[in-house]
Coordinates of C-alpha atoms and ligand atoms in Angstrom, one line a residue:
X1 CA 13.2 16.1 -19.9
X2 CA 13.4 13.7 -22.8
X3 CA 12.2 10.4 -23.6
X4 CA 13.6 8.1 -25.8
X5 CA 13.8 4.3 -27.1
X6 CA 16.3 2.4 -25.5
X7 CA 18.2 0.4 -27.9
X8 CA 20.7 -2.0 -25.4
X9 CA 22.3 -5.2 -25.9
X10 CA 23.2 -6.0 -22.6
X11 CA 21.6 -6.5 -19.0
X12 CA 19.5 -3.0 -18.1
X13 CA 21.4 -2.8 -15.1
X14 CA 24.9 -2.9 -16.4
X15 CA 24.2 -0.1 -19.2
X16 CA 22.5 2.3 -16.2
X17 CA 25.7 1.5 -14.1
X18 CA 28.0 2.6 -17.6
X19 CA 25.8 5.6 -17.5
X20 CA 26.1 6.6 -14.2
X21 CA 29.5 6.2 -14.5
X22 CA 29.5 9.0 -17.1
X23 CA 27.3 11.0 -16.0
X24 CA 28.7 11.1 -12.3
X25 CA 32.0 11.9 -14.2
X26 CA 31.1 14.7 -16.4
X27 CA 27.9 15.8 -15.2
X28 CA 28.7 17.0 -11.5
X29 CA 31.7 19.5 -12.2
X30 CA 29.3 21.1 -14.7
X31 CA 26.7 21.8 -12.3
X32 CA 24.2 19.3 -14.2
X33 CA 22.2 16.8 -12.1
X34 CA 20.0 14.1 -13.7
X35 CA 17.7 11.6 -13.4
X36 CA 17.0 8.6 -15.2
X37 CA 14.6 6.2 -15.7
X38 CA 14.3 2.6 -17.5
X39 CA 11.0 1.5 -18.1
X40 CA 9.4 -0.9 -21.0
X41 CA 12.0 -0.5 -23.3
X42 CA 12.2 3.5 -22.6
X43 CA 14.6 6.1 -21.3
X44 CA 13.1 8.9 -19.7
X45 CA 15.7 11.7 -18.1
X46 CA 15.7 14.5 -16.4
X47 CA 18.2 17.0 -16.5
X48 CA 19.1 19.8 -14.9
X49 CA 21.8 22.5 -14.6
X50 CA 23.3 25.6 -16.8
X51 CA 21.8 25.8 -19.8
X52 CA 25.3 26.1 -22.1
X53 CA 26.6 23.3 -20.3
X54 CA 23.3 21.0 -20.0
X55 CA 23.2 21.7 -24.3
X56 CA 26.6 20.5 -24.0
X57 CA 26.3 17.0 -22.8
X58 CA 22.6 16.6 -24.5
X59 CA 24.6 17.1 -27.3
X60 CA 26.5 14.0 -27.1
X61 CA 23.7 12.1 -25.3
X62 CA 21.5 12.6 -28.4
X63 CA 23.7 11.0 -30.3
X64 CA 23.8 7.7 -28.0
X65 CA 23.8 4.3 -30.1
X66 CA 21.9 3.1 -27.0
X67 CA 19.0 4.8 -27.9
X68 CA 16.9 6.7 -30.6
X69 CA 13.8 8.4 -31.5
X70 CA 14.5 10.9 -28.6
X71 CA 11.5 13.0 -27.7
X72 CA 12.0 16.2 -25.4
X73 CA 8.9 16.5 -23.4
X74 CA 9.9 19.5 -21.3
X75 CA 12.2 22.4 -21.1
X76 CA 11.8 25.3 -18.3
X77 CA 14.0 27.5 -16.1
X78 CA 13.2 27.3 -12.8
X79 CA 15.3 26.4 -9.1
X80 CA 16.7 23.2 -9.0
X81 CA 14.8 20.4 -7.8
X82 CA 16.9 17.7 -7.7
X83 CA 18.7 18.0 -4.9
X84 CA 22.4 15.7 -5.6
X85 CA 23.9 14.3 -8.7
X86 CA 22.4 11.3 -9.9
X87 CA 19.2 8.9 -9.4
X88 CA 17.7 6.4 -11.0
X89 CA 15.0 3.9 -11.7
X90 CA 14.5 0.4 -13.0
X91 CA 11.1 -0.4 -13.1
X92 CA 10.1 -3.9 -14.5
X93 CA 6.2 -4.1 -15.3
X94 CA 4.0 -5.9 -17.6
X95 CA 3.7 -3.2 -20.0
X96 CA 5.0 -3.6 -23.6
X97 CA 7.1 -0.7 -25.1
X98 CA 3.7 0.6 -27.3
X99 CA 2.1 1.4 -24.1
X100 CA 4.9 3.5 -23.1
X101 CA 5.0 5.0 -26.5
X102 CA 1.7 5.7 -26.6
X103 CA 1.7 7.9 -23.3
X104 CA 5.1 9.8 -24.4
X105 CA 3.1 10.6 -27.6
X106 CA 0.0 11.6 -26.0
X107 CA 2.3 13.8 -23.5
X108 CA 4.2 15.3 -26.2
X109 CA 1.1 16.3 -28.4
X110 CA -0.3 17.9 -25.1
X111 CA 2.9 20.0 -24.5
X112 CA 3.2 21.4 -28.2
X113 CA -0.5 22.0 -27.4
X114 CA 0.7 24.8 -25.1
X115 CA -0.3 22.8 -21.6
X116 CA 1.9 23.0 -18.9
X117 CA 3.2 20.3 -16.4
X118 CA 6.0 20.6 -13.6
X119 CA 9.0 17.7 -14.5
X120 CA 7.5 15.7 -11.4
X121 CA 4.1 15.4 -13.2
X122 CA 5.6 14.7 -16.6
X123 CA 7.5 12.2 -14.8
X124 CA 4.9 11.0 -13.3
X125 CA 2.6 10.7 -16.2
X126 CA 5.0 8.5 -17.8
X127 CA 5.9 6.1 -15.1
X128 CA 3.2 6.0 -12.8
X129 CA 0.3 7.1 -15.0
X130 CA -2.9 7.9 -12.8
X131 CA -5.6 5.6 -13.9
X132 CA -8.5 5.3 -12.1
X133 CA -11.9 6.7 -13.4
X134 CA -12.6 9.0 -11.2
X135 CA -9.4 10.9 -12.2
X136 CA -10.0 10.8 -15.7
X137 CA -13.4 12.5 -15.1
X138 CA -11.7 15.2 -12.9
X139 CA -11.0 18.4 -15.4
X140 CA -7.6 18.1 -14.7
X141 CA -6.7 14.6 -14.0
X142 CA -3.2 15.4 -12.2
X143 CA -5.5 17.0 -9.6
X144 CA -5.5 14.2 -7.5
X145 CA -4.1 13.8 -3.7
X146 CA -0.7 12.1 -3.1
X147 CA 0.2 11.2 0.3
X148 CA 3.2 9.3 1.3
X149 CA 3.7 7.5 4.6
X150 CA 6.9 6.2 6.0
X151 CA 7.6 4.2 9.2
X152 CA 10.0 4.9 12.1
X153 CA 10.2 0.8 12.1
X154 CA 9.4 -1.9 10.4
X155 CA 7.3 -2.3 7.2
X156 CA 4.4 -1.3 8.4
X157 CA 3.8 1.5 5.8
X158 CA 4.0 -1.3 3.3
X159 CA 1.1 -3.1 4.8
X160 CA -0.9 -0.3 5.0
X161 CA -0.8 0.3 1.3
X162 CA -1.3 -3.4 0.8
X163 CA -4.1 -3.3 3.4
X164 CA -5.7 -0.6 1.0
X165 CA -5.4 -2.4 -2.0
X166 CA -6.8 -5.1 -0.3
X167 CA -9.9 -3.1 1.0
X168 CA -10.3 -1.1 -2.5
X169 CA -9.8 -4.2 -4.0
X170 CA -7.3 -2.5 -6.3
X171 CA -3.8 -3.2 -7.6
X172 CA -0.7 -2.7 -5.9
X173 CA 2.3 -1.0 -7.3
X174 CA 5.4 -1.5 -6.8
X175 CA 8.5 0.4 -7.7
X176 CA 12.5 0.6 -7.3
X177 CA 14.7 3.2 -7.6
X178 CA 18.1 4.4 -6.3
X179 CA 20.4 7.6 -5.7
X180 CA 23.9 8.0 -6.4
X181 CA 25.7 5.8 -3.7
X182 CA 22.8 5.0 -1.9
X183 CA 21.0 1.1 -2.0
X184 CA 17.5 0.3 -4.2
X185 CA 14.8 1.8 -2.4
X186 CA 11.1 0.5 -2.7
X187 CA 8.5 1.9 -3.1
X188 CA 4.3 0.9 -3.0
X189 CA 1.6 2.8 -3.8
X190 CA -2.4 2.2 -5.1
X191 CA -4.9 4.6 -5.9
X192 CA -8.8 4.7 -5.0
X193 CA -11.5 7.1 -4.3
X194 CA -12.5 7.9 -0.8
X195 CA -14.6 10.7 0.5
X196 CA -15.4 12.0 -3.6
X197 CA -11.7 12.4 -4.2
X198 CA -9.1 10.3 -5.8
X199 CA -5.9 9.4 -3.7
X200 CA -2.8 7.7 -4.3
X201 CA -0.9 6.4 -0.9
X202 CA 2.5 5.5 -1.6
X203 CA 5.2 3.7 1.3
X204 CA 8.2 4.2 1.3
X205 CA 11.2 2.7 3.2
X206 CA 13.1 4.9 5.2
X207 CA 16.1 5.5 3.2
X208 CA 14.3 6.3 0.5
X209 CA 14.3 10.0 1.7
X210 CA 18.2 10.9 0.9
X211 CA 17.4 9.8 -3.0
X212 CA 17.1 13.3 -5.1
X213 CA 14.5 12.0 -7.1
X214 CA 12.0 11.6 -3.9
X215 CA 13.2 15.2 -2.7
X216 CA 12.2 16.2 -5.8
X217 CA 8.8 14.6 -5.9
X218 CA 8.4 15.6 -1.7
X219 CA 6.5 19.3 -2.6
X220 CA 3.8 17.1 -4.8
X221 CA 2.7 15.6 -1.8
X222 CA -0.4 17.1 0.7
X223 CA 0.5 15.0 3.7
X224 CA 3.4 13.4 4.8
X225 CA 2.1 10.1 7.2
X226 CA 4.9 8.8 10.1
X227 CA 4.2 5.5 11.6
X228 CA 5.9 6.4 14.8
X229 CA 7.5 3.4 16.9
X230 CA 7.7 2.8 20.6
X231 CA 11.1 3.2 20.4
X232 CA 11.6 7.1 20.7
X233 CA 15.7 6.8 18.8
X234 CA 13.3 5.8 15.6
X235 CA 11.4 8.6 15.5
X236 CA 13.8 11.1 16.1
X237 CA 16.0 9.1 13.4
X238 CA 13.1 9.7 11.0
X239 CA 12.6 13.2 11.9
X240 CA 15.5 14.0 11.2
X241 CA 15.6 12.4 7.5
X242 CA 12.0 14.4 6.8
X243 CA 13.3 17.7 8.5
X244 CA 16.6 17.3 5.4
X245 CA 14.2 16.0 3.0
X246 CA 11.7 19.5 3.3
X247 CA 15.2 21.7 4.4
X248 CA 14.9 23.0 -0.1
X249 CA 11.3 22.9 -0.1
X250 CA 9.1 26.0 0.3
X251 CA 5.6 24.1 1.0
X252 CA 6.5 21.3 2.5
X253 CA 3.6 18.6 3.0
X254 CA 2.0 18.5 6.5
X255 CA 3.1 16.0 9.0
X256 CA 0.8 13.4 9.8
X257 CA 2.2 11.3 12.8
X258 CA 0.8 7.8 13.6
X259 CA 0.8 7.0 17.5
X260 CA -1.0 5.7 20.5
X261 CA -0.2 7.4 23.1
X262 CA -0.1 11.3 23.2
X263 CA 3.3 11.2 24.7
X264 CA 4.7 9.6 21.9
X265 CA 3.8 12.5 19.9
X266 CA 5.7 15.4 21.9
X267 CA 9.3 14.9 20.2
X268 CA 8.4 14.7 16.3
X269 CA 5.7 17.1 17.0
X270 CA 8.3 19.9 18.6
X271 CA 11.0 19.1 16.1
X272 CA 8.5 19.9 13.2
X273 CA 6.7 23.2 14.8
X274 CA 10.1 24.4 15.5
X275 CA 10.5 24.6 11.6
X276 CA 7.2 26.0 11.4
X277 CA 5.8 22.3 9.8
X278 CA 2.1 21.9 10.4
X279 CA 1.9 18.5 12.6
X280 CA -1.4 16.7 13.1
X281 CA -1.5 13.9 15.8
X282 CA -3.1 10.6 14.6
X283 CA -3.9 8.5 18.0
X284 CA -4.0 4.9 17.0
X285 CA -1.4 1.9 17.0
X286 CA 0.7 2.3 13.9
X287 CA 1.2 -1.5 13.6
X288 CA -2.1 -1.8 13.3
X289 CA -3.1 -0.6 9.3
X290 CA -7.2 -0.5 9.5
X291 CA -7.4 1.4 12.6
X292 CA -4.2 3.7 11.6
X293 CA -6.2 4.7 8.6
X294 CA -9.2 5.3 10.2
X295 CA -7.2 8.1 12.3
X296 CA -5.5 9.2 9.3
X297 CA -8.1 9.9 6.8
X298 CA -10.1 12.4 8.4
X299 CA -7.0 14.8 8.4
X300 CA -6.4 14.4 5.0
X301 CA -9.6 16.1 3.8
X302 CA -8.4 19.5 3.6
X303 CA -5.7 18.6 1.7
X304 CA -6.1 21.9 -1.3
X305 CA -5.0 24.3 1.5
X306 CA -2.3 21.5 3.3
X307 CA -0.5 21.5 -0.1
X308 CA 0.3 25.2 0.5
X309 CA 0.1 25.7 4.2
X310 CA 3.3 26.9 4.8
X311 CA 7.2 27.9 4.4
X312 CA 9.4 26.6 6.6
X313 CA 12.4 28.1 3.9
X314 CA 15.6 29.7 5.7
X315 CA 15.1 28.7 8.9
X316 CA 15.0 25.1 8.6
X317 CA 18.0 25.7 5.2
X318 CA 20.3 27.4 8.1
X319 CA 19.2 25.3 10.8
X320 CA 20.3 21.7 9.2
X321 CA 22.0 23.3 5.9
X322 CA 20.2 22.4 2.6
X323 CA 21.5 18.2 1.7
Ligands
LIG1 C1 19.8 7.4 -21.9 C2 21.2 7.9 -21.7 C3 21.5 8.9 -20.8 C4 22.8 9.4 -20.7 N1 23.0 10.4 -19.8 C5 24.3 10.9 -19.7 C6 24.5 12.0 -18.8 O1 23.7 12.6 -18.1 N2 25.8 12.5 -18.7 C7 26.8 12.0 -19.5 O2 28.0 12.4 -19.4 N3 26.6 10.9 -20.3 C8 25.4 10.4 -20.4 N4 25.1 9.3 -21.2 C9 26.3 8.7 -21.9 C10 26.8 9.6 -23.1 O3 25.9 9.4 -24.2 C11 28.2 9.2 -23.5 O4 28.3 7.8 -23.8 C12 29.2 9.5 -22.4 O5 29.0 10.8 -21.9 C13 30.6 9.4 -23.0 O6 31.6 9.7 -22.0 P1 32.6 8.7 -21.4 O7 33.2 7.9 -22.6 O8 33.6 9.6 -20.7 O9 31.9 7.8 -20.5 C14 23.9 8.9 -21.4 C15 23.6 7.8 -22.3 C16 22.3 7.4 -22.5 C17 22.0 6.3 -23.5

């Protein structure tokens, strides 16, 4: 993983397209995939693949008029985590491009330091910095709880994170990003403390499941929230998209599902302890944000052990073959 200052003429969107362009054409037969991100005058990118072949390309990317001053923040050999060719991100914020200098420095001194992150938190760290106090007092301020909630229907895990800011009386961030073929997806999320810990709930629409990136990103989650939907064909849709979202994950998050009857719980709740996938039943109306996450938030608490509860591995890999 790199990060470097971009150096582009024309729209942001047009140069990512030109990009993906080349990277979709020389990337995939070599067994690289990437991601990349624009963000305050920034490239950040992930890479991964071979390592004669990923040297290759970097090769030629490094010597890119579109940008300079490229920084390489990471370098490990691992399993692949992104899970298809190409995603990306355009994120448009207030901040100028010394803000986002400042936190690739500070990164980059901490890694020749000898500290260790995974690519999602370096990713992280440079996107979606954590920021709250009570983090920064933590002795490891990436040791914060992530949840993520999607809805079977609807928006409504959009207005729950808004209905958090609201109550925290915290900012609201928002966040686009988008795979290879598939459309923008968006994404919320706001951080506060609750219960002397610090959280960060992010919504995300449905679709957003198939993008690499968010595969990538799915194992750095304790708890994954479903707002279920009276409509049974939605929540079967949606358990299928989790169930190929955690089919290349080894500790997948634990399934929270969001419903008010009982009955309504029965089909996501089999699907997911067929695969071995720790399901907790949350009985309250998921249209309904303030009473939802009155059900919710008492199961998160013993999110240290969730984040490693189980394996679901093979059986789930052969069952829907790993997408
Ligand atoms: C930030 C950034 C990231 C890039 N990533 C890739 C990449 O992953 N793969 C790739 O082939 N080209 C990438 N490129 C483009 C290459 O530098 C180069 O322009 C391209 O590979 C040339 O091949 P083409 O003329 O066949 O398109 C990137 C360029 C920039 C500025």
């Amino acid at each position: 993983m790199y990060a470097s200052q971009a150096r582009i003429t024309q729209s942001v969107y047009s140069e990512m397209e030109k990009i993906r362009h080349s990277a979709l054409k020389h990337n995939e037969p070599a067994g690289i995939a990437t991601a990349l991100l624009y963000q305050s005058g920034w490239f950040v990118q992930w890479k991964e693949g071979p390592g004669p072949e990923l040297l290759k390309i970097m090769d030629r990317v490094a010597g890119d008029s579109r940008h300079h001053d490229l920084r390489v923040v990471h370098r490990s050999r691992g399993p692949r985590m992104l899970a298809g060719p190409w995603s990306m991100a355009v994120v448009q914020c207030n901040e100028t491009p010394a803000d986002m200098e400042d936190r690739v420095r500070i990164l980059k001194e901490q890694v020749d330091d000898g500290r260790e992150f995974s690519p999602a938190a370096i990713w992280r760290r440079l996107s979606t910095p954590m920021e709250h106090p009570g983090a920064m007092r933590q002795e490891d301020p990436d040791a914060f709880q992530r949840v993520l909630v999607c809805s079977a229907a609807g928006t409504s895990s959009f207005d729950l994170v808004n209905w958090l800011g609201e109550h925290h009386e915290t900012e609201v961030v928002h966040r686009r990003f988008a795979g290879a073929h598939a459309l923008d997806v968006g994404t919320n999320y706001v951080d506060f403390e609750q219960g002397g810990r610090v959280l960060r709930v992010i919504a995300m629409a449905r679709h957003g499941l198939s993008v690499p990136l968010t595969r990538a990103f799915m194992s750095d989650y304790s708890h994954f929230v479903l707002l279920l939907s009276v409509d049974g064909d939605r929540n079967l849709e949606l358990m299928e998209r989790v169930l190929r979202a955690y089919s290349t994950l080894s500790h997948p998050p634990v399934i929270v599902g969001v419903a008010s009857m009982p009955e309504m719980h029965t089909l996501p709740n089999t699907l997911a302890r067929r695969f071995r996938i720790p399901y907790q039943l949350a009985i309250a109306d998921s249209r309904e944000w303030e009473s939802s996450w009155h059900a919710i938030e008492p199961l998160l608490a013993c999110w240290q052990q969730a984040a490693n509860s189980s394996n679901v591995g093979d059986s789930l890999r052969s069952a829907l073959g790993a997408q």
